[in-house]
Coordinates of C-alpha atoms and ligand atoms in Angstrom, one line a residue:
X1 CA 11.3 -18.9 40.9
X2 CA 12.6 -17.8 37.4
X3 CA 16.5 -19.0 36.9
X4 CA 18.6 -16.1 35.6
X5 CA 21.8 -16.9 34.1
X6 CA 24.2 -14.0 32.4
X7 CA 25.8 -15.1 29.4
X8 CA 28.4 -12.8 26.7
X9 CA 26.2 -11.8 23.8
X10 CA 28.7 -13.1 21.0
X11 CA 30.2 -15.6 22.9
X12 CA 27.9 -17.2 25.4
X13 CA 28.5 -19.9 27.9
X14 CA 27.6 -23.1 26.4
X15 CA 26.8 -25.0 29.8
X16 CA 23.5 -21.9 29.9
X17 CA 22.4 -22.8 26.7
X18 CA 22.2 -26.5 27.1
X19 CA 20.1 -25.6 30.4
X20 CA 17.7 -23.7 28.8
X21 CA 17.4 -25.8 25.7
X22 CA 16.4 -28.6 28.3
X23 CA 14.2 -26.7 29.8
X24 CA 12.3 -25.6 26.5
X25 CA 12.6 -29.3 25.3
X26 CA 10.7 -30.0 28.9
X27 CA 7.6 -28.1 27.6
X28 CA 8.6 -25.0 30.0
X29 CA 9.5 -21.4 29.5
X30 CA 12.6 -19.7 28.6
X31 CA 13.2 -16.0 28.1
X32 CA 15.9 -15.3 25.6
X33 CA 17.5 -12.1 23.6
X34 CA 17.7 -11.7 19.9
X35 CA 18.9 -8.6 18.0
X36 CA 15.3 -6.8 17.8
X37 CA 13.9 -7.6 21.3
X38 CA 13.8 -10.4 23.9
X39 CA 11.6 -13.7 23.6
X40 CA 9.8 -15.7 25.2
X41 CA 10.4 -19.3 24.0
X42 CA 8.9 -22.5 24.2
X43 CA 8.7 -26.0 22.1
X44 CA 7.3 -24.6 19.3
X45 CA 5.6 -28.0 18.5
X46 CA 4.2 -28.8 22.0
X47 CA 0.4 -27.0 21.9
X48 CA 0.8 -27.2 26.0
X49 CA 4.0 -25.7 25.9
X50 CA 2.9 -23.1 23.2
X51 CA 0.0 -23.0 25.8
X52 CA 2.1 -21.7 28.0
X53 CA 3.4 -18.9 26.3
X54 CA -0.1 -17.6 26.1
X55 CA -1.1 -18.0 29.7
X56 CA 2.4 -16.1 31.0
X57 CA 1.7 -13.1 28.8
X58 CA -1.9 -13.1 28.9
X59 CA -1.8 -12.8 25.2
X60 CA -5.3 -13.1 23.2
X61 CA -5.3 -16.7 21.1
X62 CA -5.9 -15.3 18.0
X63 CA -2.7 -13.5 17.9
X64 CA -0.4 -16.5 16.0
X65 CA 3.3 -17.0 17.0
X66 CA 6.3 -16.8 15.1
X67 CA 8.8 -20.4 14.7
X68 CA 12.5 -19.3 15.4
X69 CA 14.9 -21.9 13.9
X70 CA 18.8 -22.2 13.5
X71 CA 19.0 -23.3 9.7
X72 CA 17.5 -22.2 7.0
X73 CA 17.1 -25.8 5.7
X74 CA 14.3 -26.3 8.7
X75 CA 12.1 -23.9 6.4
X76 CA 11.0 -27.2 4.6
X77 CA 9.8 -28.9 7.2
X78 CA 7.0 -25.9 8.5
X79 CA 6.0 -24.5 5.3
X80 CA 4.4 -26.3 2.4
X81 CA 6.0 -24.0 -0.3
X82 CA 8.6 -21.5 -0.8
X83 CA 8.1 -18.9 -3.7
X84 CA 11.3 -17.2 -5.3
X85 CA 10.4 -14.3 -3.4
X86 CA 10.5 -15.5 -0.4
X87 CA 13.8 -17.6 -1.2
X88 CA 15.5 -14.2 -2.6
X89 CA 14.3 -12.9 0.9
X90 CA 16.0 -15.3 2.9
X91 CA 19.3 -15.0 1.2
X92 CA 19.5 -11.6 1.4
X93 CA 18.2 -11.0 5.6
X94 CA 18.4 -14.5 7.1
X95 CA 20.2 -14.7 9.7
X96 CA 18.6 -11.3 11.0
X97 CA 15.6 -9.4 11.6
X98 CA 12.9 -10.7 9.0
X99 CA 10.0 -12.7 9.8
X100 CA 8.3 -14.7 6.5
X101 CA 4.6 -16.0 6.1
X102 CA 4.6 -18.9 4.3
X103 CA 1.8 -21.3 4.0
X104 CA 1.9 -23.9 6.6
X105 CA 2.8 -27.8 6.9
X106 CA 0.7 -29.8 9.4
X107 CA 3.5 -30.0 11.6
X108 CA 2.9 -26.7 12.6
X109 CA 0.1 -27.2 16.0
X110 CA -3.1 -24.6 15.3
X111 CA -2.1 -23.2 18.7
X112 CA 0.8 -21.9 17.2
X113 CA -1.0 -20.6 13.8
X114 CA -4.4 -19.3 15.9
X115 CA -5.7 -21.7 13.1
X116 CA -4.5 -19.7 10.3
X117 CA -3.7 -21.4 7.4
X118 CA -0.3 -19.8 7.5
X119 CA 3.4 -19.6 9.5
X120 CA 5.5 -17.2 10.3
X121 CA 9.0 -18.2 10.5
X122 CA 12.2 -16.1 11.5
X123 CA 16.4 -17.0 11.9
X124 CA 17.7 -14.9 14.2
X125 CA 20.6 -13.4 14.2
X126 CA 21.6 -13.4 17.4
X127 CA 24.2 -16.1 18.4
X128 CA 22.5 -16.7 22.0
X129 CA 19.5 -17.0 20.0
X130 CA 20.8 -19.4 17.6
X131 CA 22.6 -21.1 19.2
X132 CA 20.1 -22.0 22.2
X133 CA 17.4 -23.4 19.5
X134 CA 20.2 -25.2 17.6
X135 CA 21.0 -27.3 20.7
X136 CA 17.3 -27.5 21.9
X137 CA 16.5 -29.0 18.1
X138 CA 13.2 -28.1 17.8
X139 CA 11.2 -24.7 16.1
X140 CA 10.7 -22.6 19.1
X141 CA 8.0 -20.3 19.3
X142 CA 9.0 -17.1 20.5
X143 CA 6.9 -13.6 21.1
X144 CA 8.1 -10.9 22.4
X145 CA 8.5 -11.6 26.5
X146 CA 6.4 -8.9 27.6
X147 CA 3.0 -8.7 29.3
X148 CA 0.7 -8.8 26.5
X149 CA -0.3 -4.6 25.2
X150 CA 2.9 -3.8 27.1
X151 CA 6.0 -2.3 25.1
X152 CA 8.3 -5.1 23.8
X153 CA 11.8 -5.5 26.5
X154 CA 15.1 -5.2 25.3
X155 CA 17.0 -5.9 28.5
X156 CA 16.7 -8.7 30.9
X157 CA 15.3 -6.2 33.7
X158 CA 11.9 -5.7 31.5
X159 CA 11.6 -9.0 31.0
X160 CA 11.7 -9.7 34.7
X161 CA 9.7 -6.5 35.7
X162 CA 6.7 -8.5 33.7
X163 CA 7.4 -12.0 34.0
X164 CA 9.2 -12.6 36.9
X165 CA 8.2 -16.0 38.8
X166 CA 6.2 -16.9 35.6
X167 CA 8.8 -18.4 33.5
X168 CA 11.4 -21.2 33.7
X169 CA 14.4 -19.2 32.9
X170 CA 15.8 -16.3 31.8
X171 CA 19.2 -15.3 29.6
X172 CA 20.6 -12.5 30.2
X173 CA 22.9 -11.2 27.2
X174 CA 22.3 -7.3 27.9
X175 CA 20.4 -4.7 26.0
X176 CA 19.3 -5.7 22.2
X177 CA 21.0 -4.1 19.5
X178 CA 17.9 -3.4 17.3
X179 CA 15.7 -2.8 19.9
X180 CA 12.0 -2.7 17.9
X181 CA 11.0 -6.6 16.7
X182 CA 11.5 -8.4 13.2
X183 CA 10.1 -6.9 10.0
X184 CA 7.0 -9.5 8.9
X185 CA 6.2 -9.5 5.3
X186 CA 3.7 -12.2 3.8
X187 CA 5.2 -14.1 0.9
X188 CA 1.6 -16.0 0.0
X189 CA 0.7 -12.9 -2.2
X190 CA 1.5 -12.2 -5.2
X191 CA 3.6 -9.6 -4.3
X192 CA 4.7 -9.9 -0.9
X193 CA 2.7 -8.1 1.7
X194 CA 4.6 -5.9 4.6
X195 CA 2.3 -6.5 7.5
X196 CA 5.1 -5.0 10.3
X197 CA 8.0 -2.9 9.8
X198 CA 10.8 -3.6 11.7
X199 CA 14.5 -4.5 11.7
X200 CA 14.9 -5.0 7.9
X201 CA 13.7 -1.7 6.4
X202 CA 11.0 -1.1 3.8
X203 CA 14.0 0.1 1.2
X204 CA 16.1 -2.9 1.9
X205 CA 13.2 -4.9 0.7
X206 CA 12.4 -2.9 -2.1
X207 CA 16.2 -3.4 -3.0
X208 CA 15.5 -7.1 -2.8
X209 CA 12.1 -8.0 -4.5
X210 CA 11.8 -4.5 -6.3
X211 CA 7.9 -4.0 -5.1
X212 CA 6.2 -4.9 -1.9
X213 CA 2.6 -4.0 -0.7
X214 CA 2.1 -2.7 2.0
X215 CA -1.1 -3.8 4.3
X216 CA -3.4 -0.8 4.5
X217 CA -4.1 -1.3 7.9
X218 CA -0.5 -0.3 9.0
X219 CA -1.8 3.6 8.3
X220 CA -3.8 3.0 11.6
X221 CA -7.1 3.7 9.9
X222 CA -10.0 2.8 11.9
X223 CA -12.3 1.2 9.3
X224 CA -9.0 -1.4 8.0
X225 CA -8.4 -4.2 10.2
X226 CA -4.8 -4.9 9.9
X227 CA -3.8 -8.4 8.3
X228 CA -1.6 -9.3 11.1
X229 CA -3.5 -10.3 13.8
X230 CA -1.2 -8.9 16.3
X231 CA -1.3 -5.3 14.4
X232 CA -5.1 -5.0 15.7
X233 CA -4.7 -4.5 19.5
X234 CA -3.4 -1.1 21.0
X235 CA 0.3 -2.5 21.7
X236 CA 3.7 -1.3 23.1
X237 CA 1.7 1.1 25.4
X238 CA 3.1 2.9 28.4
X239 CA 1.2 3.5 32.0
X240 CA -0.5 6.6 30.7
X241 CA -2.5 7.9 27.7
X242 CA 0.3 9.1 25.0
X243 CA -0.4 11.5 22.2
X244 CA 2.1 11.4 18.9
X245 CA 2.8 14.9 17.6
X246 CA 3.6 14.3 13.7
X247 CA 4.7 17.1 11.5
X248 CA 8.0 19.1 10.7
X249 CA 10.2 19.2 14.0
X250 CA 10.1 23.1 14.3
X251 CA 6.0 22.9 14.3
X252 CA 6.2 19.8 16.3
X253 CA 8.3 21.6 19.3
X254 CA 5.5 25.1 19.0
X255 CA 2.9 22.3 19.7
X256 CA 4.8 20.5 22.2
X257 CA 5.3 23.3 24.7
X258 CA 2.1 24.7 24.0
X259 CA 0.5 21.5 25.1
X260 CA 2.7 21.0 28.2
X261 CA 2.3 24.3 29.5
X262 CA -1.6 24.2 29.4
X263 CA -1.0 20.0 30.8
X264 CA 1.2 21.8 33.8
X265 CA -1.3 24.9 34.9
X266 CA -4.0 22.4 35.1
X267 CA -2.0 20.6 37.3
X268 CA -1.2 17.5 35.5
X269 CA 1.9 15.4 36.1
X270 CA 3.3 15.6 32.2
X271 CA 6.0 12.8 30.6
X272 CA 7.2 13.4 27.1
X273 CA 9.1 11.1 24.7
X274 CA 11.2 13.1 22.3
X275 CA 14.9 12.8 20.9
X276 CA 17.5 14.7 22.3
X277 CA 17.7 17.8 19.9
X278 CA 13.7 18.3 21.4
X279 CA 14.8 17.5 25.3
X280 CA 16.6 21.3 25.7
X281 CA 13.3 23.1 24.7
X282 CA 10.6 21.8 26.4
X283 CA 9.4 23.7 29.7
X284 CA 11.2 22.3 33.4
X285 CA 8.7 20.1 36.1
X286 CA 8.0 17.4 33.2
X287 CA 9.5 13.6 33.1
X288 CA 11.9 13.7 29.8
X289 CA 12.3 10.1 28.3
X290 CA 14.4 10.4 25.2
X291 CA 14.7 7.9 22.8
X292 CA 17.9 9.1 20.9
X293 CA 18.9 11.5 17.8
X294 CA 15.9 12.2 15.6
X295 CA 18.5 12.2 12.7
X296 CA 19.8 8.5 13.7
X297 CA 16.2 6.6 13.4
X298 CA 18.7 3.6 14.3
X299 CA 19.5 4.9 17.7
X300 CA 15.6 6.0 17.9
X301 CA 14.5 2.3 17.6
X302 CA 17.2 0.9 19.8
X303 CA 15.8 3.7 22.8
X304 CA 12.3 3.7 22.0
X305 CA 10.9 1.0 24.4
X306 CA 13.1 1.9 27.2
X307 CA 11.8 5.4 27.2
X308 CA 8.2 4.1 26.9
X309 CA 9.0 1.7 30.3
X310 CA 10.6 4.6 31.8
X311 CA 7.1 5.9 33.0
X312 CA 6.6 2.5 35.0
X313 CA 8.8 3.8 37.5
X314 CA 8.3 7.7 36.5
X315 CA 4.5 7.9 36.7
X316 CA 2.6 10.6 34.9
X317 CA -0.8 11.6 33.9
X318 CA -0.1 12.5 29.9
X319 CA 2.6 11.6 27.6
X320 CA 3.4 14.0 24.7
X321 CA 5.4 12.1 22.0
X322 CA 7.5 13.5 19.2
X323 CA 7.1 11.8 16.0
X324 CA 10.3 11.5 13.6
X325 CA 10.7 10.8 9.6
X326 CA 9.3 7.6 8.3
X327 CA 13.2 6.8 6.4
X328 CA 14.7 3.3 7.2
X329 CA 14.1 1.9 10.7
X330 CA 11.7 5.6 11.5
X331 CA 8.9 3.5 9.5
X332 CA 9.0 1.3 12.6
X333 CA 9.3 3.8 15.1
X334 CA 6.6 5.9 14.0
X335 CA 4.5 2.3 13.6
X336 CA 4.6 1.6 17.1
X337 CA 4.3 5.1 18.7
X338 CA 1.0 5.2 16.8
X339 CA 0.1 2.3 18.1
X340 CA 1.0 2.6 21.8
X341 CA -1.1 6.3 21.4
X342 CA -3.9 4.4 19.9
X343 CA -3.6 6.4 17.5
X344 CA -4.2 9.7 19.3
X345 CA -2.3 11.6 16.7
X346 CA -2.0 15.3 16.1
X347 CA -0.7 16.0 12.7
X348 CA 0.9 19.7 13.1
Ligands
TXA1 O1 11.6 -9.6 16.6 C1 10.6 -10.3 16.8 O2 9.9 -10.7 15.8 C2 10.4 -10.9 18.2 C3 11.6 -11.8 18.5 C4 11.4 -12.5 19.9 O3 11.8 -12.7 17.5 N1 9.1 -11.6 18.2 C5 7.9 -11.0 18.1 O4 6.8 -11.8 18.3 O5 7.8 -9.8 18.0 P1 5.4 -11.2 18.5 O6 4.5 -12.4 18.8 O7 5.4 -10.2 19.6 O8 4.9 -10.7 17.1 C6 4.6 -11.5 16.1 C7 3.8 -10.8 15.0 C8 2.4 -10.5 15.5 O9 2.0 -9.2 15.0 C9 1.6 -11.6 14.8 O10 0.2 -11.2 14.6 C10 2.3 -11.8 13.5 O11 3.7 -11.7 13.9 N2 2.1 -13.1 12.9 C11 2.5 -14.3 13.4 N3 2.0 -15.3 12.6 C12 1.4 -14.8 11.6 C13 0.7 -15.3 10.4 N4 0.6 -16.6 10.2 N5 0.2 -14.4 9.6 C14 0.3 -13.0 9.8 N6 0.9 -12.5 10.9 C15 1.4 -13.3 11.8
MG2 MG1 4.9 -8.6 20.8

């Protein structure tokens, strides 16, 4: 059975803590929350422990982990060099939701790298987070805790609606503030490479480092294999084939209820995932999950997994998803609904 403690997101119960930071210094499982999504952590340099990880989420070993430490100065130990960039990068967003690739010490275990020759390395900013890795003194390696392809939890509930019974512990500190995971960005090139948007937005970077890449397989193009191995697999999916609608809201809404109505008369069950300005217009007898204001892609990122999960216990046949604009944290959104429609995309 999987212990579940509650703790107070800024001000959590130390005793809790200093249990799970036993347990993950035992080699066993703990599920934890961060400001993007919840994790699921263990000894980061244990490969049976790390092991672990992979077994509970049925996770493909080729997709590499990321190290969560509590102090920047821990940087040194797991990666072999630190350009300015990625220095500049770490003052600016650490504590918070950035994840670097540096190139790798051999401290780091292969099972942790999938034999890359590279690490990815985040401090969160979360003090549950922090503080649970600073007393458990070791790098802990931390995906999100979700069944593998499944979308990414943000509450304690989806963690345990996936991996209940499979892991040591969980931490409850209620929904995540962010609610889509850490921005990843490659500091071994040149320029540094944006492999997943996320937390930290592609201007706040820019702001930063002045240019970044950006991998060519984020555009979801079938004949560019993303650079992240995790970017490759269809991801953050819900129970049912979803199509993204992309395009100018007023087409967007034409197409939607075009789409339903046809869906409904053939006598589909219909879910859609829209923000609240599309909710109102859309025909009755369909599931509505909405994910928040299209205007406020900040409140869209913080919704958008909970209305993906909402068709685990709202089954349909179809999901129609509305697409917003790519501006500050709507580059991640629109990243992952492409991804959990497998890039069944209608561009209107
Ligand atoms: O917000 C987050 O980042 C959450 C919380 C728990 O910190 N974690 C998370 O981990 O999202 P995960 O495993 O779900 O995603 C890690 C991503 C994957 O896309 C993986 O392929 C990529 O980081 N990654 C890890 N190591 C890498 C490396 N050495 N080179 C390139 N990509 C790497
Ligand atoms: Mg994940």
């Amino acid at each position: 059975v999987t212990e579940y403690y509650t703790v107070d997101k800024e001000h959590p119960d130390i005793t809790v803590l200093e249990r799970g930071a036993v347990v993950l210094r035992r080699g066993r499982l703990v599920a934890f929350p961060t400001e993007t999504v919840y994790g699921l952590g263990a000894n980061g340099l244990d490969e049976r422990a790390v092991g672990g990880i992979y077994e509970a989420k049925g996770r493909p070993s080729d997709n590499p982990l990321i190290l969560h430490i509590a102090d920047k100065r821990e940087v040194e130990k797991l990666a072999r060099e630190i350009p300015a960039n990625a220095a500049a990068l770490m003052d600016a967003f650490w504590p918070g939701p950035l994840t670097l690739v540096l190139k790798r010490t051999p401290a780091v275990p292969d099972v942790v790298t999938g034999g890359l020759d590279t690490v990815a390395i985040r401090l969160p900013a979360s003090p549950v987070a922090r503080e649970l890795i600073r007393l458990a003194g070791i790098p802990v390696a931390a995906p999100s805790a979700n069944t593998s392809g499944r979308p990414s939890p943000t509450t304690a509930g989806d963690v345990l609606n996936d991996l209940d019974g499979k892991i040591e512990v969980i931490i409850d500190a209620g929904p995540c503030d962010i609610g889509v995971e850490s921005t990843v960005i490659d500091c071994t090139t040149p320029v540094p490479t944006l492999l997943r948007p996320g937390g930290v937005t592609l201007e706040q970077l820019m702001a930063v480092l002045g240019e970044v890449e950006v991998d060519p397989g984020l555009a979801g193009r079938k004949d560019v294999v993303p650079r992240s191995p995790g970017m490759k697999y269809r991801h953050y999916a819900p129970n049912a084939p979803l199509i993204l609608l992309e395009g100018n809201p007023g087409r967007i809404r034409e197409n939607l209820q075009e789409k339903i109505k046809l869906a409904l008369e053939a006598g589909q069950k219909v879910g859609a995932v829209v923000s609240q300005e599309m909710a109102g217009a859309l025909p009755a007898g369909i599931v509505t999950a909405i994910y928040g204001s299209r205007r406020d892609p900040g409140e869209a990122a913080a919704g958008l997994y909970t209305a993906l999960r909402h068709f685990d216990s709202h089954p349909v046949d179809i999901i129609y998803a509305e697409g917003i604009e790519e501006q500050g944290l709507g580059l991640a959104v629109m990243n992952r609904l492409r991804k959990a429609s497998g890039y069944r995309i209608l561009t209107v």
